[in-house]
Structures are given as structure tokens and as C-alpha cells.
Coordinates of N, CA and C and ligand atoms in Angstrom, one line a residue:
X1 N 13.1 14.2 -1.8 CA 12.1 14.5 -0.9 C 11.3 13.2 -0.4
X2 N 11.1 13.0 0.9 CA 10.5 12.0 1.4 C 9.1 12.2 1.9
X3 N 8.2 11.4 1.4 CA 6.9 11.4 1.7 C 6.2 10.2 2.2
X4 N 5.8 10.3 3.2 CA 5.1 9.0 4.0 C 3.8 9.2 4.5
X5 N 2.9 8.4 4.0 CA 1.4 8.5 4.4 C 1.1 7.3 5.3
X6 N 0.5 7.2 6.4 CA 0.2 6.3 7.4 C -1.3 6.1 7.2
X7 N -1.7 5.0 7.0 CA -3.1 4.4 7.0 C -2.9 3.4 8.2
X8 N -4.3 3.1 8.7 CA -4.4 2.3 9.8 C -5.8 2.6 10.7
X9 N -6.2 1.6 11.3 CA -7.3 2.0 12.1 C -6.8 2.9 13.4
X10 N -7.7 3.5 14.1 CA -7.5 4.1 15.3 C -6.7 3.2 16.3
X11 N -5.7 3.7 16.9 CA -4.8 2.8 17.9 C -3.9 1.9 17.1
X12 N -3.7 2.1 15.8 CA -2.7 1.0 15.3 C -1.2 1.5 15.4
X13 N -1.1 2.8 15.8 CA 0.3 3.3 16.0 C 0.6 4.2 15.0
X14 N -0.1 4.9 14.3 CA 0.2 5.8 13.4 C 0.9 6.9 14.0
X15 N 0.3 7.5 15.0 CA 1.0 8.6 15.5 C 2.3 8.3 16.3
X16 N 2.3 7.1 17.1 CA 3.6 6.7 17.7 C 4.7 6.5 16.6
X17 N 4.3 5.9 15.5 CA 5.5 5.5 14.6 C 5.8 6.7 13.7
X18 N 4.8 7.7 13.5 CA 5.1 8.8 12.6 C 6.2 9.8 13.4
X19 N 5.9 9.9 14.7 CA 6.9 10.7 15.5 C 8.2 10.2 15.6
X20 N 8.3 8.8 15.6 CA 9.6 8.3 15.6 C 10.4 8.4 14.3
X21 N 9.5 8.3 13.1 CA 10.4 8.5 11.9 C 10.3 9.8 11.7
X22 N 9.7 10.7 12.1 CA 10.0 12.1 11.8 C 11.2 12.6 12.4
X23 N 11.8 12.1 13.5 CA 13.1 12.2 14.1 C 14.2 11.7 13.1
X24 N 13.8 10.4 12.6 CA 14.9 9.8 11.8 C 15.0 10.5 10.5
X25 N 13.8 10.7 9.9 CA 13.9 11.3 8.5 C 14.3 12.7 8.4
X26 N 13.9 13.4 9.5 CA 14.1 14.9 9.6 C 13.1 15.6 8.8
X27 N 11.9 15.2 8.9 CA 10.7 15.9 8.1 C 9.6 15.9 9.0
X28 N 8.9 16.9 8.8 CA 7.6 17.1 9.9 C 6.8 15.9 9.9
X29 N 6.2 15.7 11.2 CA 5.1 14.8 11.4 C 3.8 15.5 11.4
X30 N 3.0 15.4 10.4 CA 1.8 16.1 10.4 C 0.5 15.3 10.6
X31 N 0.0 15.4 11.8 CA -1.2 14.6 12.3 C -2.5 15.7 12.4
X32 N -3.3 15.1 11.3 CA -4.6 16.0 11.4 C -5.3 15.8 12.8
X33 N -5.1 14.7 13.4 CA -5.9 14.7 14.7 C -5.1 15.6 15.8
X34 N -3.9 15.7 15.6 CA -3.1 16.6 16.6 C -3.6 18.2 16.2
X35 N -3.6 18.5 14.9 CA -3.8 19.8 14.5 C -5.3 20.1 15.0
X36 N -6.1 19.1 14.8 CA -7.7 19.5 15.3 C -7.9 19.7 16.8
X37 N -7.0 18.7 17.5 CA -7.1 18.8 18.9 C -6.6 20.2 19.5
X38 N -5.6 20.8 18.7 CA -5.0 22.1 19.0 C -6.1 23.1 18.8
X39 N -6.9 23.0 17.5 CA -8.0 24.0 17.4 C -9.1 23.8 18.4
X40 N -9.3 22.6 18.9 CA -10.5 22.5 20.0 C -9.9 23.0 21.2
X41 N -8.6 23.0 21.6 CA -8.3 23.5 22.8 C -8.0 24.9 22.8
X42 N -7.8 25.5 21.5 CA -7.8 27.1 21.4 C -9.0 27.6 21.1
X43 N -10.2 26.8 21.0 CA -11.6 27.3 20.7 C -11.5 28.1 19.6
X44 N -10.9 27.6 18.3 CA -10.8 28.4 17.1 C -12.3 28.1 16.4
X45 N -12.6 28.8 15.4 CA -14.0 28.5 14.8 C -13.9 26.9 14.3
X46 N -12.7 26.7 13.7 CA -12.6 25.3 13.4 C -12.8 24.3 14.4
X47 N -12.1 24.6 15.5 CA -12.2 23.7 16.7 C -13.6 23.5 17.1
X48 N -14.3 24.7 17.2 CA -15.7 24.8 17.7 C -16.6 23.7 16.8
X49 N -16.3 23.8 15.4 CA -17.1 23.0 14.6 C -16.6 21.5 14.6
X50 N -15.4 21.3 14.8 CA -14.8 19.9 14.9 C -15.1 19.1 16.1
X51 N -15.3 19.8 17.1 CA -15.4 19.1 18.4 C -16.3 18.1 18.5
X52 N -17.6 18.4 18.2 CA -18.6 17.3 18.4 C -18.4 16.0 17.6
X53 N -17.9 16.3 16.2 CA -17.5 15.1 15.4 C -16.6 14.2 16.2
X54 N -15.5 14.9 16.5 CA -14.3 14.2 17.3 C -14.8 13.4 18.3
X55 N -15.5 14.0 19.3 CA -16.2 13.4 20.5 C -17.0 12.2 20.3
X56 N -17.8 12.0 19.3 CA -18.6 11.0 18.7 C -17.9 10.0 18.1
X57 N -16.6 10.3 17.4 CA -16.0 9.5 16.8 C -16.0 9.5 15.2
X58 N -16.7 10.5 14.8 CA -17.1 10.6 13.5 C -16.0 11.5 12.8
X59 N -15.8 11.2 11.5 CA -14.9 12.1 10.7 C -15.3 13.4 10.8
X60 N -14.5 14.5 10.8 CA -14.7 15.9 10.8 C -15.0 16.1 9.1
X61 N -16.0 16.9 8.8 CA -16.2 17.0 7.3 C -15.0 17.4 6.6
X62 N -15.1 16.9 5.3 CA -13.8 17.2 4.3 C -13.7 18.7 4.2
X63 N -14.8 19.5 4.1 CA -14.4 20.9 4.0 C -13.7 21.6 4.9
X64 N -13.8 21.1 6.1 CA -12.9 21.7 7.1 C -11.5 21.0 7.0
X65 N -11.3 19.9 6.7 CA -10.1 19.2 6.8 C -9.1 19.7 5.7
X66 N -9.8 19.7 4.4 CA -8.9 19.9 3.2 C -8.0 21.2 3.2
X67 N -8.7 22.3 3.6 CA -8.0 23.6 3.6 C -7.1 23.6 4.9
X68 N -7.3 22.8 5.9 CA -6.4 22.8 7.0 C -5.1 22.1 6.5
X69 N -5.3 20.9 5.9 CA -4.2 20.2 5.3 C -3.4 21.0 4.3
X70 N -4.0 21.8 3.5 CA -3.4 22.4 2.5 C -2.5 23.7 3.2
X71 N -3.1 24.1 4.1 CA -2.5 25.2 4.7 C -1.2 24.9 5.4
X72 N -1.1 23.5 6.0 CA -0.1 22.9 6.9 C 1.1 22.6 5.9
X73 N 0.6 22.0 4.8 CA 1.6 21.6 3.9 C 2.3 22.8 3.1
X74 N 1.7 23.9 3.1 CA 2.1 25.0 2.5 C 3.3 25.7 3.3
X75 N 3.6 25.3 4.5 CA 4.4 25.9 5.4 C 5.9 25.6 5.0
X76 N 6.9 26.4 5.1 CA 8.4 26.0 4.7 C 8.8 24.8 5.2
X77 N 8.6 24.3 6.3 CA 9.3 23.2 6.9 C 8.7 21.8 6.0
X78 N 7.6 21.9 5.3 CA 7.1 20.7 4.7 C 7.6 20.8 3.3
X79 N 8.5 21.8 2.7 CA 8.8 21.8 1.6 C 9.8 20.5 1.2
X80 N 10.6 20.1 2.2 CA 11.5 19.0 1.7 C 10.9 17.6 2.1
X81 N 9.6 17.6 2.3 CA 9.0 16.2 2.7 C 8.2 16.3 4.0
X82 N 7.3 15.3 4.1 CA 6.5 15.1 5.3 C 6.1 13.7 5.6
X83 N 5.5 13.6 6.9 CA 4.8 12.2 7.3 C 3.5 12.6 7.4
X84 N 2.5 12.1 6.8 CA 1.1 12.5 7.1 C 0.5 11.3 7.9
X85 N -0.1 11.7 9.0 CA -0.5 10.7 10.0 C -2.2 11.0 10.1
X86 N -2.8 10.1 9.6 CA -4.4 10.2 9.8 C -5.0 11.0 8.7
X87 N -4.2 11.2 7.6 CA -4.9 11.7 6.4 C -4.3 11.2 5.3
X88 N -4.8 10.6 4.3 CA -6.4 10.9 4.1 C -7.0 9.6 4.9
X89 N -8.3 10.0 5.1 CA -9.2 9.0 5.8 C -10.4 8.6 5.1
X90 N -10.5 9.0 3.8 CA -11.7 8.5 2.9 C -11.3 8.8 1.5
X91 N -12.0 8.3 0.7 CA -11.7 8.2 -0.9 C -11.6 9.9 -1.3
X92 N -12.4 10.7 -0.7 CA -12.4 12.2 -1.2 C -11.0 12.7 -1.0
X93 N -10.6 12.5 0.3 CA -9.3 13.0 0.9 C -8.2 12.4 0.2
X94 N -8.3 11.0 -0.2 CA -7.1 10.4 -1.1 C -7.2 11.2 -2.5
X95 N -8.2 11.3 -3.1 CA -8.2 12.2 -4.3 C -7.5 13.4 -4.4
X96 N -7.9 14.1 -3.1 CA -7.2 15.3 -2.9 C -5.7 15.2 -2.9
X97 N -5.2 14.2 -2.1 CA -4.0 14.0 -1.9 C -3.2 13.9 -3.4
X98 N -3.9 13.1 -4.4 CA -3.3 12.7 -5.7 C -3.3 13.9 -6.4
X99 N -4.3 14.6 -6.6 CA -4.4 15.8 -7.3 C -3.7 17.0 -6.9
X100 N -3.8 17.3 -5.7 CA -3.4 18.6 -5.2 C -2.1 18.6 -4.3
X101 N -1.7 17.5 -3.8 CA -0.7 17.4 -2.9 C 0.6 16.7 -3.8
X102 N 0.4 15.6 -4.4 CA 1.3 14.9 -4.9 C 1.8 15.5 -6.2
X103 N 0.8 16.1 -6.9 CA 1.1 16.6 -8.5 C 2.1 18.0 -8.1
X104 N 1.7 18.8 -7.1 CA 2.4 19.8 -6.7 C 3.7 19.6 -6.3
X105 N 3.9 18.5 -5.3 CA 5.2 18.3 -5.0 C 6.1 17.8 -6.0
X106 N 5.6 16.9 -7.0 CA 6.4 16.4 -8.2 C 7.0 17.8 -8.9
X107 N 6.1 18.6 -9.0 CA 6.7 19.8 -9.8 C 7.6 20.4 -9.1
X108 N 7.4 20.6 -7.8 CA 8.4 21.2 -6.9 C 9.7 20.4 -6.9
X109 N 9.6 19.1 -6.7 CA 10.7 18.3 -6.7 C 11.6 18.4 -8.0
X110 N 10.8 18.5 -9.2 CA 11.5 18.5 -10.4 C 12.3 19.9 -10.6
X111 N 12.0 20.8 -9.9 CA 12.5 22.1 -9.9 C 13.7 22.2 -8.9
X112 N 13.7 21.3 -7.9 CA 14.6 21.4 -6.9 C 15.6 20.2 -6.9
X113 N 15.6 19.3 -6.0 CA 16.4 18.2 -6.0 C 16.1 17.1 -7.1
X114 N 14.9 17.2 -7.5 CA 14.5 16.3 -8.5 C 14.2 14.9 -8.1
X115 N 14.0 14.5 -6.7 CA 13.9 13.2 -6.5 C 12.7 13.2 -5.4
X116 N 11.6 12.3 -5.8 CA 10.6 12.3 -4.6 C 10.3 10.8 -4.4
X117 N 10.4 10.4 -3.2 CA 10.1 9.1 -2.9 C 8.6 9.0 -1.9
X118 N 7.7 8.5 -2.4 CA 6.4 8.1 -1.7 C 6.2 6.9 -1.1
X119 N 6.0 6.7 0.3 CA 5.6 5.4 1.0 C 4.3 5.5 1.3
X120 N 3.4 4.6 1.1 CA 2.0 4.6 1.8 C 1.9 3.3 2.7
X121 N 1.8 3.5 3.8 CA 1.9 2.4 4.7 C 0.6 2.0 5.5
X122 N 0.2 0.8 5.5 CA -1.0 0.3 6.3 C -0.4 -0.4 7.5
X123 N -0.8 -0.1 8.8 CA -0.5 -0.8 9.8 C -1.7 -1.5 10.2
X124 N -1.4 -2.9 10.2 CA -2.5 -3.8 10.5 C -2.5 -4.3 12.0
X125 N -3.5 -4.2 12.7 CA -3.7 -4.5 14.0 C -5.1 -5.2 14.4
X126 N -5.2 -6.2 15.0 CA -6.7 -6.8 15.2 C -7.5 -5.7 16.2
X127 N -8.8 -5.9 15.9 CA -9.8 -5.1 16.7 C -9.4 -5.1 18.2
X128 N -9.2 -6.3 18.8 CA -9.4 -6.5 20.4 C -8.1 -5.8 20.8
X129 N -7.0 -5.9 20.0 CA -5.7 -5.2 20.6 C -6.0 -3.7 20.5
X130 N -6.6 -3.2 19.5 CA -6.8 -1.7 19.3 C -7.6 -1.4 20.4
X131 N -8.6 -1.9 20.8 CA -9.5 -1.5 21.8 C -8.8 -1.5 23.1
X132 N -7.9 -2.6 23.4 CA -7.1 -2.4 24.5 C -6.1 -1.4 24.6
X133 N -5.4 -1.2 23.5 CA -4.5 0.0 23.5 C -5.1 1.3 23.8
X134 N -6.3 1.5 23.0 CA -6.8 2.9 23.2 C -7.6 3.2 24.6
X135 N -8.1 2.1 25.1 CA -8.6 2.1 26.6 C -7.4 2.6 27.4
X136 N -6.2 1.9 27.2 CA -5.2 2.2 28.2 C -4.7 3.6 27.8
X137 N -4.7 4.3 26.8 CA -4.2 5.6 26.5 C -5.2 6.6 27.1
X138 N -6.5 6.3 27.0 CA -7.5 7.1 27.9 C -7.5 8.6 27.3
X139 N -7.5 9.0 26.1 CA -7.7 10.2 25.7 C -9.3 10.6 26.0
X140 N -9.8 11.9 25.9 CA -11.2 11.9 26.0 C -12.1 11.2 25.1
X141 N -11.6 11.1 23.9 CA -12.3 10.2 22.8 C -12.2 8.8 22.9
X142 N -11.5 8.3 24.0 CA -11.0 7.0 24.1 C -11.9 6.1 25.1
X143 N -13.3 6.4 25.2 CA -13.8 5.4 25.9 C -14.6 4.3 24.9
X144 N -15.0 3.2 25.5 CA -15.4 2.0 24.7 C -16.2 2.2 23.7
X145 N -17.4 3.0 23.8 CA -18.5 3.2 23.0 C -18.0 3.9 21.8
X146 N -17.2 5.0 22.1 CA -16.7 5.8 20.9 C -15.5 5.0 20.1
X147 N -14.7 4.2 20.8 CA -13.8 3.4 20.2 C -14.4 2.6 19.2
X148 N -15.6 1.9 19.7 CA -16.2 1.0 18.8 C -16.7 1.8 17.5
X149 N -17.4 2.7 17.8 CA -18.0 3.5 16.7 C -16.8 4.2 15.7
X150 N -15.6 4.4 16.4 CA -14.6 4.9 15.4 C -14.2 3.6 14.5
X151 N -14.0 2.4 15.1 CA -13.7 1.4 14.4 C -14.6 1.1 13.2
X152 N -16.1 1.4 13.5 CA -16.9 1.2 12.5 C -16.9 2.1 11.4
X153 N -16.6 3.5 11.7 CA -16.3 4.6 10.8 C -15.1 4.3 9.9
X154 N -14.1 3.7 10.6 CA -12.8 3.2 9.9 C -13.1 2.3 8.7
X155 N -13.9 1.1 9.3 CA -14.3 0.2 8.2 C -15.1 0.6 7.1
X156 N -16.0 1.6 7.3 CA -16.9 2.1 6.2 C -16.2 3.2 5.4
X157 N -15.4 3.9 6.1 CA -14.9 5.2 5.2 C -13.3 5.0 4.9
X158 N -12.5 4.5 5.9 CA -11.0 4.5 5.8 C -10.5 3.3 4.9
X159 N -11.1 2.2 5.4 CA -10.6 0.9 5.1 C -10.7 0.8 3.5
X160 N -11.6 1.3 2.8 CA -11.7 1.3 1.5 C -10.3 1.8 0.7
X161 N -9.5 2.7 1.4 CA -8.2 3.2 0.9 C -7.3 2.1 0.6
X162 N -7.5 0.9 1.3 CA -6.4 0.0 1.2 C -6.7 -0.5 -0.3
X163 N -7.9 -0.9 -0.7 CA -8.0 -1.1 -2.1 C -7.7 -0.1 -3.1
X164 N -8.0 1.2 -2.8 CA -7.5 2.4 -3.6 C -6.1 2.2 -4.0
X165 N -5.1 2.1 -2.9 CA -3.9 2.1 -2.9 C -3.2 0.8 -3.3
X166 N -3.8 -0.2 -3.2 CA -3.4 -1.5 -3.7 C -3.6 -1.5 -5.1
X167 N -4.7 -1.0 -5.6 CA -5.0 -1.0 -7.1 C -3.9 -0.2 -7.7
X168 N -3.4 0.9 -7.0 CA -2.3 1.6 -7.8 C -0.9 1.3 -7.4
X169 N -0.9 -0.1 -6.8 CA 0.4 -0.6 -6.5 C 1.3 0.1 -5.6
X170 N 0.7 0.8 -4.7 CA 1.4 1.9 -3.9 C 1.6 1.4 -2.4
X171 N 0.8 0.4 -2.1 CA 0.5 0.1 -0.6 C 1.7 -0.8 0.0
X172 N 2.3 -0.6 1.1 CA 3.0 -1.5 1.9 C 2.3 -1.8 3.2
X173 N 2.0 -3.1 3.4 CA 1.4 -3.7 4.6 C 2.5 -4.1 5.7
X174 N 2.2 -3.5 6.9 CA 3.0 -3.7 7.9 C 2.2 -4.3 9.3
X175 N 2.8 -5.3 9.7 CA 2.1 -5.9 11.1 C 2.5 -5.0 12.0
X176 N 1.3 -4.3 12.5 CA 1.5 -3.2 13.5 C 1.2 -3.9 15.0
X177 N 1.2 -5.1 14.9 CA 0.8 -5.9 16.3 C 2.2 -6.5 16.7
X178 N 3.1 -5.8 16.9 CA 4.7 -6.0 17.4 C 4.9 -4.9 18.3
X179 N 6.0 -5.2 18.9 CA 6.5 -4.2 19.7 C 6.8 -2.9 18.9
X180 N 6.7 -1.8 19.7 CA 6.9 -0.4 19.0 C 8.3 -0.5 18.3
X181 N 9.3 -1.0 18.9 CA 10.7 -1.0 18.2 C 10.7 -1.8 17.0
X182 N 10.0 -3.1 17.2 CA 9.9 -4.0 16.0 C 9.2 -3.4 14.8
X183 N 8.1 -2.6 15.0 CA 7.2 -1.8 13.9 C 8.2 -0.9 13.4
X184 N 9.0 -0.1 14.2 CA 10.0 0.9 13.5 C 10.8 0.2 12.8
X185 N 11.4 -0.7 13.2 CA 12.4 -1.4 12.4 C 11.8 -2.0 11.0
X186 N 10.7 -2.7 11.0 CA 9.9 -2.9 9.8 C 9.7 -1.7 9.0
X187 N 9.2 -0.8 9.6 CA 8.9 0.5 8.7 C 10.2 1.1 8.1
X188 N 11.4 1.2 8.8 CA 12.6 1.5 8.2 C 13.0 0.9 7.3
X189 N 13.0 -0.5 7.0 CA 13.2 -1.4 6.0 C 12.4 -0.9 4.8
X190 N 11.0 -0.8 4.9 CA 10.1 -0.5 3.8 C 10.6 1.0 3.1
X191 N 10.8 2.0 3.9 CA 11.2 3.2 3.7 C 12.4 3.4 3.0
X192 N 13.2 2.6 3.5 CA 14.7 2.8 3.0 C 14.7 2.2 1.5
Ligands
LIG1 P1 -6.3 10.5 15.5 O1 -5.7 11.7 16.2 O2 -5.7 10.3 14.1 O3 -6.0 9.3 16.5 P2 -6.1 7.7 16.3 O4 -6.4 7.1 14.9 O5 -7.1 7.3 17.4 O6 -4.6 7.2 16.8 P3 -3.2 6.4 16.3 O7 -3.5 5.4 15.4 O8 -2.5 7.7 15.9 O9 -2.7 5.8 17.5 P4 -1.5 6.0 18.4 O10 -0.1 5.9 17.7 O11 -1.8 7.3 19.1 O12 -7.9 10.9 15.4 C1 -8.7 11.3 16.2 C2 -10.0 11.9 15.6 O13 -9.7 13.1 15.0 C3 -10.9 11.0 14.7 O14 -11.8 10.1 15.3 C4 -11.5 12.3 13.9 O15 -12.7 12.6 14.5 C5 -10.6 13.2 13.7 N1 -9.7 13.1 12.4 C6 -8.4 13.1 12.4 N2 -8.0 13.2 11.2 C7 -9.0 13.2 10.5 C8 -9.2 13.4 9.0 N3 -8.3 13.4 8.0 N4 -10.6 13.5 8.3 C9 -11.5 13.6 9.3 N5 -11.5 13.6 10.6 C10 -10.2 13.4 11.1 O16 -1.6 4.6 19.4 C11 -2.5 4.6 20.2 C12 -2.0 3.8 21.6 O17 -1.6 2.6 21.3 C13 -1.1 4.7 22.2 O18 -1.3 4.7 23.7 C14 0.3 3.9 22.0 O19 1.2 4.1 23.1 C15 0.0 2.6 21.8 N6 0.7 1.9 20.9 C16 1.1 2.3 19.7 N7 1.9 1.4 19.1 C17 1.8 0.2 19.9 C18 2.5 -1.0 19.9 N8 3.4 -1.4 19.0 N9 2.4 -1.7 20.9 C19 1.7 -1.5 22.1 N10 1.1 -0.3 22.1 C20 1.3 0.5 21.1

């Protein structure tokens, strides 16, 4: 079972690289940002609640996110592994991954093929490059004010996960300030 978790600031290439690896590894790319955007466009209850947080650049509250992730991971295509892009994004979400997700999949793996490989990867990119990339992408939440606020939220709430996973000896640091192909090739080495 292949399990990959992508950490990294907004615009570091989590979504880009997760999509590429999903093709190579043949496991689903699970992006909490994409799932949330689908809810917003379909105007579900969750989407209506999440929209204002996303437009401001705030994290959507954990009580909305955790059920959503659990539901996605319980779908049959995720039984053989997954790539999580944009989750966990704070210590509470990381604790959820440890307790609810990884323990369950260890049980599952020991009853199935018996082998589970977890990679937790941080993509490191300087702020000025992130801002340039996101302004060029131009999603509705990609204006300069929101981008700068998302970077502040990242530093306050998501960056502590680097310490969290470093203490557990689980983190691989990858330079995300390379061409897309070079980042993919570095990632492939780490995951192999
Ligand atoms: P996300 O959808 O996760 O978006 P992101 O962090 O902005 O982008 P990512 O890092 O994936 O960048 P990408 O590859 O696209 O989050 C959006 C919002 O959803 C959050 O602000 C929050 O409100 C909410 N949310 C999501 N998950 C949540 C959670 N778990 N808890 C609470 N709230 C949550 O790359 C960006 C651009 O760079 C692209 O245009 C790409 O082409 C370019 N690029 C990528 N790699 C490059 C490279 N090597 N060189 C040059 N350009 C590159």
C-alpha cells in the first residue's frame, strides 16, 4: 500500500506533483482543496459553509474537513493507497491522520498484502516564487492580498507540521523551486 502526504505552502506544487504521481503510482490523488471547490460549485451545505473561509484564505474549520476526508478515504479506490494533497494542514488534522487513518490502514494492510509504505513530503519554495506562481495561476482565491494572508495562515498553522513530522523522523524535504519535471524526478527517488 502506497501512502503519500504532501505538505508545503500554497503554490508549492502539491497539486501539480500529486496529480503526476497519482498516474505513476496508480493510487487516487485526494486534494481537500479540489473536494471543497466541488462542494462550493455544487452549492452543497458544506460548500456554502466553506466558501467564505476559502475566499478569505483561512482554513476551513476542522469539523467540516475531518468527516469529508474520512468519507473520501473510505471509498473503494483508496483501499490500495492514496496521495493526500493539502491535508493535514494543522496539528489537529495531523493527529487525526495518525489516530484514524494510519492505524486503520495498518490493520487493513496486515490483513491484506501486509505491506504499507508512508512518505511525508515537504515541498520547499521561497515566498516570492510562490506569490509569482499563484498570481499567474489566477484562481478566484489567487489575488495578492489573499495569497499573502494564506501564506501567513500557512506559517502559523501548517508550518508547525514540519516540526511534528521531523520529530517523528517521517519527513522528506524536497526543493520545490525546480522545474516541474525535476521536482517529479526528486520525488520519485524518495518514494521509491
Ligand atoms: P489548495 O487547493 O490545497 O491549494 P494551494 O495550496 O493554493 O495549491 P498547491 O500547493 O496545490 O499548488 P499547485 O500545485 O496548484 O487550498 C485552497 C484552499 O482550500 C485553502 O486556502 C483552504 O481555505 C482550503 N483547504 C484546503 N485543504 C484544507 C484543509 N485540509 N483544512 C482546511 N482548509 C483547507 O501550484 C500552483 C501553481 O504553481 C500552478 O499554477 C502550477 O502550474 C505552478 N507550479 C507548480 N509547480 C511548479 C514548478 N515546479 N515550477 C513552476 N511553476 C509551478
